[in-house]
Amino acid sequence: MQSGGPKLNLGAGGTAVVTGAASGIGLELARSFAGLGMNVVMADIEESALDAAVAEVAEQGSGVRGVVVDVSSSEAVVALARTVREVFGPVDLLCNNAGVGGSSPIAALDLELWDWVLGVNLWGVVHGIRAFLPGMLEQGSGHIVNTASVAGLLGFAGMAAYDVSKAAVISLSESLHHELVATGATGIGVSVLCPGFVATDIVRSRRNRPDHVVEVEPDPAREQLREEILRGYGEALNPSAVATKVVAALREGLFYIYTDDDFAEPIAERNRAVESGAAPPRLGYLFEHLLR
Ligand SMILES: NC(=O)c1ccc[n+]([C@@H]2O[C@H](COP(=O)([O-])OP(=O)(O)OC[C@H]3O[C@@H](n4cnc5c(N)ncnc54)[C@H](O)[C@@H]3O)[C@@H](O)[C@H]2O)c1
């Protein structure tokens, strides 16, 4: 199996930066890295949740800092990188994890909603790479984990903005990997995390949605899908299990990081469709598959 780069030393004294660290997967990643003795910089847009999360992770005794950042702002992420360098020096691990859920059927999908979802989920990752990669290239080491989703490999009806953002993050991560290999930057690695259903606050993403961004009025079919998704989340993976898998995958040097096997068959079916030219697996397949 081809690796996502050199195996990373996740030991004491290293520095990890996690975006979207006030909740869910990001918070669990921060807890795990602090537990390994790393300095951890927790970045998030939600100040009150971040303060509480930082206070709790700081009890683990390592160097823990919280920085309020909107990852969709290039300037804010550049400022984050500057602060981290001033406080902790070189960054060993960057997790571009902040993300929001949101979409509407494509014909009714406002440009503002496209902008918000792509701004956080895709541009947030682009800004993170642009701000931190030069320092890693200079020091000749480091690892970047970009959080995508199985939704980047499988399209869902009614979720175009989210699906597109996550497909782009997978593509960006693959391009970065090829560039690092092609330029001989062998000390730097990249991985792309593709979670399935994880029990987090992603279903409450509208808490961080700017006021001017609106979703179309709920229609009954979409509400039913939403109900099914929420029901699916009731049985979803605990985010701490995701963090454990990420740490193990980093130690193994994996590029694609999956959280479970639930989506393995749909992804394989989609890949077979890519090869044969057939249409992708039909809508609803995934939910039927997961909720049966
Ligand atoms: N939970 C799942 O089932 C699932 C599945 C696949 C992928 N993901 C991805 O995992 C990542 C983490 O999400 P989660 O599930 O832990 O959800 P979550 O809502 O619990 O956490 C997301 C965090 O990102 C922060 N955030 C939102 N907008 C931001 C911005 N503009 N700048 C900085 N921070 C911002 C939020 O405040 C929150 O703390 C996301 O990229 C999400 O798309 C989640």
XYZ file of C-alpha atoms and ligand atoms in Angstrom:
336
model
C 0.000 0.000 0.000
C 1.334 3.443 -0.915
C 1.883 5.630 2.121
C 0.797 9.248 2.689
C 4.370 10.214 3.486
C 6.951 9.616 6.182
C 5.735 8.162 9.454
C 5.159 10.959 11.887
C 6.608 11.276 15.350
C 3.590 12.191 17.463
C 5.621 12.536 20.617
C 6.142 15.018 23.424
C 7.449 18.401 22.338
C 5.795 18.264 18.917
C 3.214 20.859 17.921
C -0.194 20.147 16.408
C -2.687 22.663 15.036
C -6.331 21.607 14.768
C -9.043 23.734 13.172
C -12.655 23.212 14.179
C -11.278 22.089 17.534
C -14.112 23.341 19.753
C -16.395 20.413 18.961
C -16.740 16.907 17.593
C -13.870 15.315 15.686
C -11.562 18.335 16.083
C -11.978 18.395 19.856
C -11.199 14.684 20.068
C -8.118 15.108 17.866
C -6.930 17.897 20.185
C -7.523 15.703 23.255
C -5.571 12.842 21.670
C -2.596 14.957 20.651
C -2.466 16.642 24.086
C -2.622 13.179 25.646
C 0.474 12.242 23.639
C 2.310 15.221 25.151
C 2.164 17.472 22.089
C 1.604 21.213 22.204
C -1.841 21.756 20.720
C -3.247 24.873 19.104
C -7.023 24.696 18.964
C -8.586 27.021 16.386
C -12.299 27.613 15.938
C -14.818 30.291 15.016
C -17.091 29.645 18.015
C -15.422 31.533 20.859
C -17.433 30.337 23.871
C -17.267 26.676 22.846
C -13.549 27.071 22.128
C -12.856 28.604 25.551
C -14.565 25.683 27.282
C -12.794 23.123 25.079
C -9.359 24.691 25.616
C -9.864 24.823 29.403
C -10.718 21.129 29.420
C -7.886 19.972 27.119
C -5.396 22.180 29.021
C -6.021 20.065 32.124
C -3.967 17.381 30.400
C -0.979 19.564 31.190
C 0.616 20.148 27.808
C 0.964 23.486 26.036
C -2.564 24.182 24.844
C -3.673 27.418 23.183
C -6.986 28.497 21.720
C -7.204 30.899 18.791
C -10.474 32.240 17.413
C -10.239 31.924 13.627
C -12.631 31.924 10.713
C -10.868 29.487 8.374
C -12.667 30.923 5.350
C -10.526 34.059 5.798
C -7.039 33.798 4.306
C -5.792 36.673 6.486
C -7.085 35.016 9.656
C -5.378 31.705 8.855
C -2.098 33.436 7.953
C -2.296 35.259 11.309
C -2.930 31.911 13.034
C 0.222 30.440 11.439
C 2.240 33.465 12.554
C 0.962 33.170 16.140
C 1.710 29.449 16.300
C 5.243 29.951 15.020
C 5.881 32.738 17.550
C 4.559 30.690 20.478
C 5.637 27.131 19.660
C 8.041 27.328 16.691
C 7.822 24.683 13.930
C 4.493 22.939 13.343
C 4.644 19.152 13.107
C 1.005 18.410 12.391
C -1.776 20.477 10.843
C -5.354 19.172 10.850
C -7.522 21.200 8.472
C -10.692 19.904 10.056
C -13.182 22.782 10.439
C -16.286 22.150 8.403
C -19.985 22.843 8.070
C -22.899 20.882 6.681
C -25.431 22.606 4.486
C -26.949 22.488 1.048
C -30.201 22.607 -0.884
C -31.370 21.008 -4.121
C -29.088 22.426 -6.841
C -31.744 24.419 -8.712
C -32.562 26.284 -5.498
C -29.056 26.497 -4.096
C -28.248 30.148 -3.360
C -24.803 31.463 -4.270
C -24.445 32.616 -0.658
C -24.912 29.064 0.559
C -22.423 27.759 -2.026
C -20.001 30.454 -0.829
C -20.396 29.612 2.848
C -19.984 25.830 2.475
C -17.108 26.057 -0.018
C -15.589 28.937 1.974
C -15.261 26.862 5.137
C -14.888 23.322 3.794
C -12.657 23.946 0.755
C -11.105 27.412 1.057
C -10.469 26.749 4.750
C -8.259 23.822 3.716
C -6.593 25.829 0.924
C -5.830 28.654 3.368
C -4.451 26.190 5.919
C -2.106 24.625 3.383
C -0.974 27.996 2.028
C -0.288 29.328 5.528
C 1.520 26.311 7.013
C 3.139 24.403 4.123
C 5.957 26.940 3.501
C 7.135 26.529 7.121
C 7.069 22.737 6.787
C 9.020 22.911 3.516
C 11.569 25.154 5.205
C 12.002 22.823 8.182
C 11.841 19.720 5.923
C 9.226 17.952 8.022
C 5.559 17.952 8.956
C 2.241 16.332 8.164
C -1.102 17.721 7.005
C -4.420 15.936 7.619
C -7.330 17.344 5.622
C -10.825 16.356 6.734
C -13.008 15.429 3.760
C -15.867 12.905 3.993
C -17.214 9.798 2.306
C -19.508 12.424 0.734
C -16.474 13.402 -1.352
C -16.502 9.937 -2.898
C -20.291 9.459 -3.111
C -22.837 12.033 -4.240
C -26.069 12.522 -2.295
C -29.119 14.259 -3.767
C -29.762 17.551 -1.986
C -26.182 17.798 -0.705
C -24.311 19.199 -3.717
C -22.500 22.033 -1.948
C -21.213 19.718 0.768
C -20.374 16.877 -1.647
C -18.478 19.223 -3.985
C -16.492 20.751 -1.120
C -15.420 17.323 0.134
C -14.613 15.912 -3.324
C -12.407 18.973 -3.839
C -10.597 18.367 -0.537
C -9.803 14.798 -1.605
C -8.530 16.046 -4.976
C -6.471 18.799 -3.313
C -4.919 16.276 -0.922
C -4.022 13.936 -3.800
C -2.441 16.821 -5.741
C -0.436 17.868 -2.687
C 0.763 14.304 -2.171
C 1.926 14.069 -5.813
C 3.689 17.428 -5.578
C 5.513 16.486 -2.393
C 6.685 13.233 -3.986
C 7.606 14.913 -7.288
C 9.654 17.620 -5.590
C 11.443 15.234 -3.252
C 9.911 16.814 -0.149
C 10.051 13.414 1.481
C 9.927 14.704 5.048
C 6.395 16.016 4.600
C 3.272 13.882 4.450
C -0.406 14.381 3.755
C -3.502 12.351 4.598
C -7.179 12.819 3.861
C -9.698 11.815 6.498
C -12.961 10.484 5.027
C -15.369 9.926 7.931
C -18.697 8.192 7.609
C -21.414 9.027 10.148
C -19.879 10.435 13.329
C -21.994 11.649 16.263
C -21.057 15.343 16.424
C -22.716 18.732 16.159
C -22.312 18.813 12.357
C -26.104 18.474 12.123
C -26.299 21.819 13.975
C -23.904 23.600 11.582
C -26.345 26.429 11.020
C -25.245 27.767 14.442
C -22.184 29.144 12.628
C -23.978 30.223 9.465
C -23.751 33.942 8.613
C -27.168 35.638 8.807
C -27.298 36.517 5.115
C -27.016 32.838 4.079
C -30.366 31.084 3.732
C -31.434 27.563 2.881
C -34.591 26.937 0.855
C -37.744 26.293 2.817
C -37.813 22.671 3.912
C -39.835 20.446 1.599
C -41.360 17.183 2.854
C -39.011 14.907 0.885
C -35.952 16.725 2.125
C -37.247 16.751 5.680
C -37.703 12.987 5.458
C -34.089 12.646 4.308
C -33.016 14.886 7.192
C -34.959 12.714 9.635
C -33.219 9.644 8.233
C -29.830 11.292 8.548
C -30.565 12.271 12.150
C -31.740 8.737 12.865
C -28.484 7.501 11.338
C -26.544 9.818 13.588
C -28.127 8.176 16.605
C -26.091 5.099 15.748
C -23.070 6.986 14.517
C -19.491 6.494 15.564
C -18.182 8.297 18.634
C -15.734 11.057 17.596
C -13.154 9.774 20.098
C -12.999 6.550 18.048
C -12.248 8.684 14.982
C -9.349 10.382 16.758
C -7.965 6.976 17.772
C -8.139 5.842 14.140
C -6.418 9.013 12.934
C -3.518 8.564 15.365
C -3.152 4.910 14.309
C -3.320 5.855 10.607
C -0.669 8.549 11.069
C 1.611 6.043 12.774
C 1.032 3.669 9.863
C 1.600 6.407 7.260
C -1.807 6.046 5.564
C -3.040 8.520 2.979
C -6.799 7.771 2.899
C -8.174 7.450 6.414
C -11.607 5.835 6.770
C -13.510 5.645 10.045
C -15.505 2.462 9.400
C -16.521 -0.067 6.753
C -20.115 1.138 6.411
C -19.426 2.857 3.116
C -16.910 0.390 1.685
C -19.402 -1.359 -0.609
C -21.060 1.831 -1.930
C -17.595 3.286 -2.623
C -16.566 0.084 -4.403
C -19.794 0.217 -6.421
C -19.141 3.834 -7.327
C -15.591 2.941 -8.386
C -16.949 0.144 -10.593
C -19.330 2.679 -12.164
C -16.382 5.032 -12.822
C -14.606 2.187 -14.634
C -17.612 0.982 -16.629
C -19.244 4.316 -17.406
C -22.475 3.406 -15.616
C -24.397 5.960 -13.537
C -23.336 6.256 -9.882
C -25.266 4.264 -7.239
C -28.744 5.706 -6.843
C -29.890 8.167 -4.204
C -31.107 6.598 -1.031
C -28.846 3.638 -1.445
C -26.594 4.810 1.327
C -29.320 5.487 3.815
C -31.043 2.194 3.069
C -27.668 0.537 3.394
C -26.913 2.180 6.735
C -30.337 2.186 8.309
C -31.566 -1.273 7.380
N -19.848 14.178 11.777
C -19.846 13.513 10.626
O -20.659 12.587 10.416
C -18.857 13.872 9.555
C -18.782 13.032 8.443
C -17.870 13.337 7.453
C -17.046 14.454 7.560
N -17.153 15.259 8.649
C -16.281 16.432 8.722
O -15.603 16.450 9.960
C -15.183 17.787 10.239
C -15.497 18.128 11.680
O -16.914 18.196 11.844
P -17.690 17.577 13.098
O -18.485 16.458 12.573
O -16.778 17.368 14.217
O -18.753 18.758 13.380
P -18.854 19.811 14.579
O -19.918 20.774 14.168
O -19.037 19.084 15.871
O -17.423 20.521 14.573
C -17.047 21.417 13.539
C -16.272 22.576 14.158
O -15.898 23.481 13.102
C -16.105 24.811 13.582
N -16.269 25.757 12.467
C -17.363 25.941 11.684
N -17.147 26.936 10.821
C -15.887 27.402 11.067
C -15.099 28.434 10.493
N -15.566 29.214 9.492
N -13.847 28.625 10.974
C -13.378 27.866 12.000
N -14.095 26.893 12.586
C -15.329 26.656 12.119
C -17.348 24.704 14.441
O -17.490 25.800 15.332
C -17.120 23.375 15.150
O -16.428 23.547 16.373
C -15.894 18.675 9.213
O -14.986 19.012 8.179
C -16.992 17.776 8.681
O -17.409 18.133 7.382
C -18.044 14.998 9.652
